[in-house]
Amino acid sequence: MSRLDVRTVDLRAINSLTKYPSIPTYHALDPRDGGLLAECVAFTGPVTLTEKIDGTNARIVVLPGGAYLIGSREELLYARGDLIGNPALGIADALRDVAERLTVAAADDRITVFHLEVYGGKVTGGSRNYTAERRVGHRLFDVAVLADPAPMLDWPAPRISAWRDGGGQRFLGEADLVGRADALGLPTVPRLATVDAADLPRDLDGTHAFLAGRLPRTLAALDGPAGRGEGLVLRAADRSVIAKARFQDYERTLKRRAGRR
């Protein structure tokens, strides 16, 4: 599989194969009201803590042969050489130059997907925490590699969705992710610490205090004073387990609990 021609390949299949999966919250969400439950994700061994940035998920899909696609979490927005692209959330404009550089990562037998957070500007209501001048930035948070994707391009849509939702995508572990980012000159989401899983809090109050202690302010500010961060992402060293913990989820849950006392 030496090349994929974006003019003839099934882009719906590429889009579905490369979408970023949903990440569970560290404490389970109550389906009744969106609050947090006592049950939490179990980790073992070293756990890397990274900042969760309040932006929009984006991806750069590097295809065999050096073509690339830029997408949001849900749809593809731009292909290399396009005269007109989808301007949604400024993603294509923010990542086009980055994507051109990433063609050096093209391989003859695989698709490489760089998942980034695009933030600042007017991307979200929390953008003011990162910039006073409406600058737009990006940070890499995951890389997926689809080895020998040719057979999957012929799968029916339900099979692709089931494969993706069932954990079929293969993501780089922490060491390989950081090494790939360094080699390509890509800024990653800030890494705060690596802790032993046994030292992670298990209760809601403890986790809220843990968040506040580890991330009093964002480490990804683009200009001006650093505002509030959104939360943390917790990752096992091999990325076999991953979860997110957001300030607002804990604050909303603890406020409701206090109101019922």
PDB file of C-alpha atoms in Angstrom:
ATOM      1  CA  MET A   1       0.000   0.000   0.000  1.00  0.00           C
ATOM      2  CA  SER A   2       2.346   2.724  -1.263  1.00  0.00           C
ATOM      3  CA  ARG A   3      -0.170   5.525  -1.758  1.00  0.00           C
ATOM      4  CA  LEU A   4      -3.743   6.535  -1.068  1.00  0.00           C
ATOM      5  CA  ASP A   5      -5.360   8.888  -3.555  1.00  0.00           C
ATOM      6  CA  VAL A   6      -7.732  11.157  -1.644  1.00  0.00           C
ATOM      7  CA  ARG A   7      -9.685  11.738  -4.857  1.00  0.00           C
ATOM      8  CA  THR A   8     -10.707   8.086  -5.102  1.00  0.00           C
ATOM      9  CA  VAL A   9     -10.450   6.615  -1.591  1.00  0.00           C
ATOM     10  CA  ASP A  10     -13.617   6.254   0.498  1.00  0.00           C
ATOM     11  CA  LEU A  11     -13.323   9.326   2.707  1.00  0.00           C
ATOM     12  CA  ARG A  12     -16.249   8.221   4.843  1.00  0.00           C
ATOM     13  CA  ALA A  13     -14.267   5.137   5.792  1.00  0.00           C
ATOM     14  CA  ILE A  14     -11.121   7.201   6.492  1.00  0.00           C
ATOM     15  CA  ASN A  15     -13.154   9.604   8.605  1.00  0.00           C
ATOM     16  CA  SER A  16     -14.671   6.830  10.721  1.00  0.00           C
ATOM     17  CA  LEU A  17     -11.406   4.898  11.094  1.00  0.00           C
ATOM     18  CA  THR A  18      -9.556   7.950  12.401  1.00  0.00           C
ATOM     19  CA  LYS A  19     -12.105   9.544  14.730  1.00  0.00           C
ATOM     20  CA  TYR A  20     -10.951  10.008  18.311  1.00  0.00           C
ATOM     21  CA  PRO A  21     -12.785   7.714  20.740  1.00  0.00           C
ATOM     22  CA  SER A  22     -14.661   8.904  23.789  1.00  0.00           C
ATOM     23  CA  ILE A  23     -12.529   9.036  26.947  1.00  0.00           C
ATOM     24  CA  PRO A  24     -14.215   8.011  30.222  1.00  0.00           C
ATOM     25  CA  THR A  25     -14.312  10.322  33.201  1.00  0.00           C
ATOM     26  CA  TYR A  26     -12.136   9.246  36.134  1.00  0.00           C
ATOM     27  CA  HIS A  27     -15.259   8.939  38.274  1.00  0.00           C
ATOM     28  CA  ALA A  28     -18.210   7.453  36.444  1.00  0.00           C
ATOM     29  CA  LEU A  29     -20.966   9.789  35.282  1.00  0.00           C
ATOM     30  CA  ASP A  30     -24.428   9.285  36.684  1.00  0.00           C
ATOM     31  CA  PRO A  31     -26.692   8.829  33.620  1.00  0.00           C
ATOM     32  CA  ARG A  32     -29.600  10.377  35.531  1.00  0.00           C
ATOM     33  CA  ASP A  33     -28.179  13.842  36.148  1.00  0.00           C
ATOM     34  CA  GLY A  34     -24.618  13.960  34.815  1.00  0.00           C
ATOM     35  CA  GLY A  35     -23.125  14.047  38.300  1.00  0.00           C
ATOM     36  CA  LEU A  36     -20.220  11.874  39.385  1.00  0.00           C
ATOM     37  CA  LEU A  37     -20.536   8.527  41.132  1.00  0.00           C
ATOM     38  CA  ALA A  38     -18.184   6.926  43.650  1.00  0.00           C
ATOM     39  CA  GLU A  39     -16.929   4.360  41.118  1.00  0.00           C
ATOM     40  CA  CYS A  40     -13.646   5.371  39.475  1.00  0.00           C
ATOM     41  CA  VAL A  41     -11.289   4.053  36.805  1.00  0.00           C
ATOM     42  CA  ALA A  42      -8.667   1.612  38.110  1.00  0.00           C
ATOM     43  CA  PHE A  43      -5.030   2.272  37.216  1.00  0.00           C
ATOM     44  CA  THR A  44      -1.919   0.254  38.004  1.00  0.00           C
ATOM     45  CA  GLY A  45       1.727   1.257  37.852  1.00  0.00           C
ATOM     46  CA  PRO A  46       2.919   4.722  36.808  1.00  0.00           C
ATOM     47  CA  VAL A  47       0.259   7.205  35.701  1.00  0.00           C
ATOM     48  CA  THR A  48       1.119  10.326  33.690  1.00  0.00           C
ATOM     49  CA  LEU A  49      -0.877  13.452  34.458  1.00  0.00           C
ATOM     50  CA  THR A  50      -1.386  15.894  31.601  1.00  0.00           C
ATOM     51  CA  GLU A  51      -3.404  19.078  31.394  1.00  0.00           C
ATOM     52  CA  LYS A  52      -6.811  18.857  29.746  1.00  0.00           C
ATOM     53  CA  ILE A  53      -7.118  21.980  27.615  1.00  0.00           C
ATOM     54  CA  ASP A  54     -10.490  23.595  26.952  1.00  0.00           C
ATOM     55  CA  GLY A  55     -10.491  23.716  23.162  1.00  0.00           C
ATOM     56  CA  THR A  56     -11.710  21.609  20.272  1.00  0.00           C
ATOM     57  CA  ASN A  57     -10.441  18.202  19.198  1.00  0.00           C
ATOM     58  CA  ALA A  58      -8.762  18.170  15.814  1.00  0.00           C
ATOM     59  CA  ARG A  59      -6.765  15.651  13.804  1.00  0.00           C
ATOM     60  CA  ILE A  60      -4.204  15.503  11.068  1.00  0.00           C
ATOM     61  CA  VAL A  61      -4.407  12.257   9.118  1.00  0.00           C
ATOM     62  CA  VAL A  62      -1.170  11.495   7.251  1.00  0.00           C
ATOM     63  CA  LEU A  63      -1.760   8.965   4.497  1.00  0.00           C
ATOM     64  CA  PRO A  64       0.632   6.597   2.719  1.00  0.00           C
ATOM     65  CA  GLY A  65       2.402   8.576   0.033  1.00  0.00           C
ATOM     66  CA  GLY A  66       2.342  11.910   1.885  1.00  0.00           C
ATOM     67  CA  ALA A  67      -1.193  13.212   1.343  1.00  0.00           C
ATOM     68  CA  TYR A  68      -2.953  14.459   4.434  1.00  0.00           C
ATOM     69  CA  LEU A  69      -6.389  15.353   5.735  1.00  0.00           C
ATOM     70  CA  ILE A  70      -7.336  17.789   8.500  1.00  0.00           C
ATOM     71  CA  GLY A  71     -10.464  17.177  10.503  1.00  0.00           C
ATOM     72  CA  SER A  72     -12.465  18.056  13.560  1.00  0.00           C
ATOM     73  CA  ARG A  73     -13.463  15.245  15.870  1.00  0.00           C
ATOM     74  CA  GLU A  74     -16.510  14.441  13.740  1.00  0.00           C
ATOM     75  CA  GLU A  75     -15.707  15.365  10.148  1.00  0.00           C
ATOM     76  CA  LEU A  76     -12.927  15.924   7.651  1.00  0.00           C
ATOM     77  CA  LEU A  77     -12.434  19.584   6.756  1.00  0.00           C
ATOM     78  CA  TYR A  78      -9.503  19.903   4.380  1.00  0.00           C
ATOM     79  CA  ALA A  79      -7.224  17.814   2.147  1.00  0.00           C
ATOM     80  CA  ARG A  80      -3.736  18.694   0.963  1.00  0.00           C
ATOM     81  CA  GLY A  81      -4.011  20.829  -2.150  1.00  0.00           C
ATOM     82  CA  ASP A  82      -7.619  21.917  -1.636  1.00  0.00           C
ATOM     83  CA  LEU A  83      -8.441  25.415  -2.851  1.00  0.00           C
ATOM     84  CA  ILE A  84     -11.443  25.628  -0.535  1.00  0.00           C
ATOM     85  CA  GLY A  85     -11.802  24.006   2.872  1.00  0.00           C
ATOM     86  CA  ASN A  86     -14.385  23.954   5.629  1.00  0.00           C
ATOM     87  CA  PRO A  87     -13.558  26.884   7.949  1.00  0.00           C
ATOM     88  CA  ALA A  88     -15.241  25.339  11.010  1.00  0.00           C
ATOM     89  CA  LEU A  89     -13.670  26.625  14.255  1.00  0.00           C
ATOM     90  CA  GLY A  90     -10.574  27.754  12.367  1.00  0.00           C
ATOM     91  CA  ILE A  91      -9.127  24.228  12.598  1.00  0.00           C
ATOM     92  CA  ALA A  92      -7.821  23.970   9.035  1.00  0.00           C
ATOM     93  CA  ASP A  93      -6.234  27.420   9.182  1.00  0.00           C
ATOM     94  CA  ALA A  94      -4.590  26.602  12.512  1.00  0.00           C
ATOM     95  CA  LEU A  95      -3.164  23.268  11.370  1.00  0.00           C
ATOM     96  CA  ARG A  96      -2.419  23.548   7.657  1.00  0.00           C
ATOM     97  CA  ASP A  97       1.242  24.529   8.100  1.00  0.00           C
ATOM     98  CA  VAL A  98       1.675  21.867  10.768  1.00  0.00           C
ATOM     99  CA  ALA A  99       0.211  19.238   8.462  1.00  0.00           C
ATOM    100  CA  GLU A 100       2.634  20.173   5.685  1.00  0.00           C
ATOM    101  CA  ARG A 101       5.530  19.509   8.061  1.00  0.00           C
ATOM    102  CA  LEU A 102       4.067  16.205   9.203  1.00  0.00           C
ATOM    103  CA  THR A 103       4.208  14.664   5.747  1.00  0.00           C
ATOM    104  CA  VAL A 104       7.704  13.520   6.762  1.00  0.00           C
ATOM    105  CA  ALA A 105       5.855  11.035   8.984  1.00  0.00           C
ATOM    106  CA  ALA A 106       4.232   9.373   5.963  1.00  0.00           C
ATOM    107  CA  ALA A 107       4.796   5.622   5.734  1.00  0.00           C
ATOM    108  CA  ASP A 108       4.086   3.276   2.858  1.00  0.00           C
ATOM    109  CA  ASP A 109       1.949   0.854   4.823  1.00  0.00           C
ATOM    110  CA  ARG A 110       0.127   2.838   7.475  1.00  0.00           C
ATOM    111  CA  ILE A 111      -2.025   5.816   8.335  1.00  0.00           C
ATOM    112  CA  THR A 112      -0.753   8.024  11.157  1.00  0.00           C
ATOM    113  CA  VAL A 113      -3.273  10.188  12.993  1.00  0.00           C
ATOM    114  CA  PHE A 114      -2.116  13.132  15.091  1.00  0.00           C
ATOM    115  CA  HIS A 115      -4.780  14.216  17.562  1.00  0.00           C
ATOM    116  CA  LEU A 116      -4.440  17.811  18.728  1.00  0.00           C
ATOM    117  CA  GLU A 117      -6.340  20.328  20.795  1.00  0.00           C
ATOM    118  CA  VAL A 118      -6.889  23.637  19.005  1.00  0.00           C
ATOM    119  CA  TYR A 119      -7.630  26.364  21.548  1.00  0.00           C
ATOM    120  CA  GLY A 120      -7.701  30.080  22.207  1.00  0.00           C
ATOM    121  CA  GLY A 121      -9.190  32.600  19.786  1.00  0.00           C
ATOM    122  CA  LYS A 122     -12.969  32.195  19.905  1.00  0.00           C
ATOM    123  CA  VAL A 123     -12.880  28.399  19.959  1.00  0.00           C
ATOM    124  CA  THR A 124     -14.713  27.937  23.288  1.00  0.00           C
ATOM    125  CA  GLY A 125     -16.099  30.035  26.110  1.00  0.00           C
ATOM    126  CA  GLY A 126     -13.009  29.171  28.120  1.00  0.00           C
ATOM    127  CA  SER A 127     -10.604  30.633  25.564  1.00  0.00           C
ATOM    128  CA  ARG A 128     -10.074  33.706  27.747  1.00  0.00           C
ATOM    129  CA  ASN A 129      -8.172  31.503  30.205  1.00  0.00           C
ATOM    130  CA  TYR A 130      -5.442  31.028  27.598  1.00  0.00           C
ATOM    131  CA  THR A 131      -5.245  34.291  25.703  1.00  0.00           C
ATOM    132  CA  ALA A 132      -6.090  37.963  26.067  1.00  0.00           C
ATOM    133  CA  GLU A 133      -5.255  38.712  22.438  1.00  0.00           C
ATOM    134  CA  ARG A 134      -7.370  35.945  20.893  1.00  0.00           C
ATOM    135  CA  ARG A 135      -4.352  34.020  19.728  1.00  0.00           C
ATOM    136  CA  VAL A 136      -4.914  30.444  18.589  1.00  0.00           C
ATOM    137  CA  GLY A 137      -2.652  27.580  19.614  1.00  0.00           C
ATOM    138  CA  HIS A 138      -2.469  23.800  19.302  1.00  0.00           C
ATOM    139  CA  ARG A 139      -1.118  20.961  21.429  1.00  0.00           C
ATOM    140  CA  LEU A 140      -0.662  17.294  20.550  1.00  0.00           C
ATOM    141  CA  PHE A 141      -2.319  14.840  22.943  1.00  0.00           C
ATOM    142  CA  ASP A 142      -2.372  11.469  21.150  1.00  0.00           C
ATOM    143  CA  VAL A 143      -1.037   9.653  18.094  1.00  0.00           C
ATOM    144  CA  ALA A 144      -2.740   6.629  16.541  1.00  0.00           C
ATOM    145  CA  VAL A 145      -1.155   4.339  13.959  1.00  0.00           C
ATOM    146  CA  LEU A 146      -3.254   2.193  11.607  1.00  0.00           C
ATOM    147  CA  ALA A 147      -0.953  -0.451  10.203  1.00  0.00           C
ATOM    148  CA  ASP A 148      -2.020  -1.997   6.886  1.00  0.00           C
ATOM    149  CA  PRO A 149      -5.353  -0.120   6.711  1.00  0.00           C
ATOM    150  CA  ALA A 150      -6.199  -1.235   3.152  1.00  0.00           C
ATOM    151  CA  PRO A 151      -8.556  -4.101   4.126  1.00  0.00           C
ATOM    152  CA  MET A 152     -10.452  -1.887   6.572  1.00  0.00           C
ATOM    153  CA  LEU A 153     -11.280   0.643   3.872  1.00  0.00           C
ATOM    154  CA  ASP A 154     -13.675  -1.913   2.400  1.00  0.00           C
ATOM    155  CA  TRP A 155     -15.469  -2.644   5.649  1.00  0.00           C
ATOM    156  CA  PRO A 156     -19.110  -1.565   5.942  1.00  0.00           C
ATOM    157  CA  ALA A 157     -19.732   1.460   8.168  1.00  0.00           C
ATOM    158  CA  PRO A 158     -21.205  -0.509  11.125  1.00  0.00           C
ATOM    159  CA  ARG A 159     -18.119  -2.738  11.266  1.00  0.00           C
ATOM    160  CA  ILE A 160     -15.775   0.265  11.307  1.00  0.00           C
ATOM    161  CA  SER A 161     -17.779   1.913  14.092  1.00  0.00           C
ATOM    162  CA  ALA A 162     -17.779  -1.290  16.143  1.00  0.00           C
ATOM    163  CA  TRP A 163     -14.023  -1.695  15.643  1.00  0.00           C
ATOM    164  CA  ARG A 164     -13.333   1.896  16.723  1.00  0.00           C
ATOM    165  CA  ASP A 165     -15.708   1.873  19.692  1.00  0.00           C
ATOM    166  CA  GLY A 166     -14.299  -1.481  20.763  1.00  0.00           C
ATOM    167  CA  GLY A 167     -10.774  -0.137  21.125  1.00  0.00           C
ATOM    168  CA  GLY A 168      -9.444  -1.229  17.752  1.00  0.00           C
ATOM    169  CA  GLN A 169      -7.275   1.855  17.270  1.00  0.00           C
ATOM    170  CA  ARG A 170      -3.670   1.566  18.444  1.00  0.00           C
ATOM    171  CA  PHE A 171      -2.222   4.616  20.203  1.00  0.00           C
ATOM    172  CA  LEU A 172       1.387   5.307  21.070  1.00  0.00           C
ATOM    173  CA  GLY A 173       2.412   4.825  24.687  1.00  0.00           C
ATOM    174  CA  GLU A 174       3.743   7.737  26.706  1.00  0.00           C
ATOM    175  CA  ALA A 175       7.436   7.360  25.845  1.00  0.00           C
ATOM    176  CA  ASP A 176       6.816   6.875  22.117  1.00  0.00           C
ATOM    177  CA  LEU A 177       4.318   9.737  22.022  1.00  0.00           C
ATOM    178  CA  VAL A 178       6.721  12.204  23.608  1.00  0.00           C
ATOM    179  CA  GLY A 179       9.573  10.959  21.448  1.00  0.00           C
ATOM    180  CA  ARG A 180       7.545  11.347  18.259  1.00  0.00           C
ATOM    181  CA  ALA A 181       6.450  14.847  19.271  1.00  0.00           C
ATOM    182  CA  ASP A 182      10.029  15.917  20.026  1.00  0.00           C
ATOM    183  CA  ALA A 183      11.298  14.532  16.714  1.00  0.00           C
ATOM    184  CA  LEU A 184       8.612  16.412  14.774  1.00  0.00           C
ATOM    185  CA  GLY A 185       8.769  19.634  16.791  1.00  0.00           C
ATOM    186  CA  LEU A 186       5.169  19.354  17.973  1.00  0.00           C
ATOM    187  CA  PRO A 187       4.170  20.919  21.309  1.00  0.00           C
ATOM    188  CA  THR A 188       2.319  18.459  23.531  1.00  0.00           C
ATOM    189  CA  VAL A 189      -0.285  19.101  26.175  1.00  0.00           C
ATOM    190  CA  PRO A 190       1.581  20.028  29.385  1.00  0.00           C
ATOM    191  CA  ARG A 191       2.847  17.108  31.436  1.00  0.00           C
ATOM    192  CA  LEU A 192       2.473  17.777  35.144  1.00  0.00           C
ATOM    193  CA  ALA A 193       3.823  14.660  36.822  1.00  0.00           C
ATOM    194  CA  THR A 194       4.010  10.890  36.835  1.00  0.00           C
ATOM    195  CA  VAL A 195       2.579   9.305  39.976  1.00  0.00           C
ATOM    196  CA  ASP A 196       2.058   5.785  41.210  1.00  0.00           C
ATOM    197  CA  ALA A 197      -1.495   4.558  40.768  1.00  0.00           C
ATOM    198  CA  ALA A 198      -1.619   3.726  44.472  1.00  0.00           C
ATOM    199  CA  ASP A 199      -1.237   7.441  45.241  1.00  0.00           C
ATOM    200  CA  LEU A 200      -4.247   8.541  43.207  1.00  0.00           C
ATOM    201  CA  PRO A 201      -7.275   9.697  45.226  1.00  0.00           C
ATOM    202  CA  ARG A 202     -10.333   7.479  44.966  1.00  0.00           C
ATOM    203  CA  ASP A 203     -13.032   9.693  46.511  1.00  0.00           C
ATOM    204  CA  LEU A 204     -14.677  12.775  45.030  1.00  0.00           C
ATOM    205  CA  ASP A 205     -13.449  15.306  47.592  1.00  0.00           C
ATOM    206  CA  GLY A 206      -9.918  13.981  47.411  1.00  0.00           C
ATOM    207  CA  THR A 207      -9.882  14.093  43.616  1.00  0.00           C
ATOM    208  CA  HIS A 208     -11.158  17.667  43.567  1.00  0.00           C
ATOM    209  CA  ALA A 209      -8.388  18.696  45.959  1.00  0.00           C
ATOM    210  CA  PHE A 210      -5.897  16.722  43.858  1.00  0.00           C
ATOM    211  CA  LEU A 211      -6.906  18.676  40.745  1.00  0.00           C
ATOM    212  CA  ALA A 212      -6.579  22.021  42.510  1.00  0.00           C
ATOM    213  CA  GLY A 213      -3.177  21.121  43.883  1.00  0.00           C
ATOM    214  CA  ARG A 214      -1.784  19.839  40.608  1.00  0.00           C
ATOM    215  CA  LEU A 215      -3.248  22.480  38.283  1.00  0.00           C
ATOM    216  CA  PRO A 216      -3.948  25.793  40.052  1.00  0.00           C
ATOM    217  CA  ARG A 217      -3.661  27.560  36.676  1.00  0.00           C
ATOM    218  CA  THR A 218      -3.267  26.493  33.077  1.00  0.00           C
ATOM    219  CA  LEU A 219       0.229  25.730  31.845  1.00  0.00           C
ATOM    220  CA  ALA A 220      -0.811  26.277  28.223  1.00  0.00           C
ATOM    221  CA  ALA A 221      -1.438  30.046  28.192  1.00  0.00           C
ATOM    222  CA  LEU A 222      -0.665  31.676  24.850  1.00  0.00           C
ATOM    223  CA  ASP A 223      -0.329  35.247  26.185  1.00  0.00           C
ATOM    224  CA  GLY A 224      -1.335  37.355  29.143  1.00  0.00           C
ATOM    225  CA  PRO A 225      -2.040  36.008  32.628  1.00  0.00           C
ATOM    226  CA  ALA A 226      -2.711  32.281  32.864  1.00  0.00           C
ATOM    227  CA  GLY A 227      -6.307  31.520  33.733  1.00  0.00           C
ATOM    228  CA  ARG A 228      -8.004  28.457  35.063  1.00  0.00           C
ATOM    229  CA  GLY A 229      -7.269  25.042  33.566  1.00  0.00           C
ATOM    230  CA  GLU A 230     -10.052  22.664  32.590  1.00  0.00           C
ATOM    231  CA  GLY A 231      -8.702  19.599  34.364  1.00  0.00           C
ATOM    232  CA  LEU A 232      -6.387  16.622  33.992  1.00  0.00           C
ATOM    233  CA  VAL A 233      -6.040  13.558  31.811  1.00  0.00           C
ATOM    234  CA  LEU A 234      -4.636  10.446  33.465  1.00  0.00           C
ATOM    235  CA  ARG A 235      -2.766   7.946  31.266  1.00  0.00           C
ATOM    236  CA  ALA A 236      -1.158   4.587  31.939  1.00  0.00           C
ATOM    237  CA  ALA A 237       2.388   4.377  30.583  1.00  0.00           C
ATOM    238  CA  ASP A 238       1.285   2.178  27.666  1.00  0.00           C
ATOM    239  CA  ARG A 239      -2.007   4.093  27.288  1.00  0.00           C
ATOM    240  CA  SER A 240      -3.979   0.934  28.005  1.00  0.00           C
ATOM    241  CA  VAL A 241      -6.029   2.966  30.505  1.00  0.00           C
ATOM    242  CA  ILE A 242      -6.939   6.639  30.132  1.00  0.00           C
ATOM    243  CA  ALA A 243      -9.444   8.905  31.883  1.00  0.00           C
ATOM    244  CA  LYS A 244     -10.264  12.591  32.282  1.00  0.00           C
ATOM    245  CA  ALA A 245     -11.065  14.623  35.372  1.00  0.00           C
ATOM    246  CA  ARG A 246     -12.605  18.093  34.952  1.00  0.00           C
ATOM    247  CA  PHE A 247     -12.979  20.719  37.632  1.00  0.00           C
ATOM    248  CA  GLN A 248     -16.568  21.521  36.675  1.00  0.00           C
ATOM    249  CA  ASP A 249     -17.744  17.913  37.067  1.00  0.00           C
ATOM    250  CA  TYR A 250     -16.426  17.696  40.624  1.00  0.00           C
ATOM    251  CA  GLU A 251     -17.618  21.151  41.618  1.00  0.00           C
ATOM    252  CA  ARG A 252     -21.117  20.525  40.291  1.00  0.00           C
ATOM    253  CA  THR A 253     -21.351  17.156  42.032  1.00  0.00           C
ATOM    254  CA  LEU A 254     -20.008  18.390  45.372  1.00  0.00           C
ATOM    255  CA  LYS A 255     -22.312  21.417  45.293  1.00  0.00           C
ATOM    256  CA  ARG A 256     -25.339  19.192  44.749  1.00  0.00           C
ATOM    257  CA  ARG A 257     -24.229  16.903  47.562  1.00  0.00           C
ATOM    258  CA  ALA A 258     -23.819  19.866  49.942  1.00  0.00           C
ATOM    259  CA  GLY A 259     -27.262  21.157  48.993  1.00  0.00           C
ATOM    260  CA  ARG A 260     -28.878  17.851  49.988  1.00  0.00           C
ATOM    261  CA  ARG A 261     -27.421  17.893  53.491  1.00  0.00           C
TER     262      ARG A 261
END
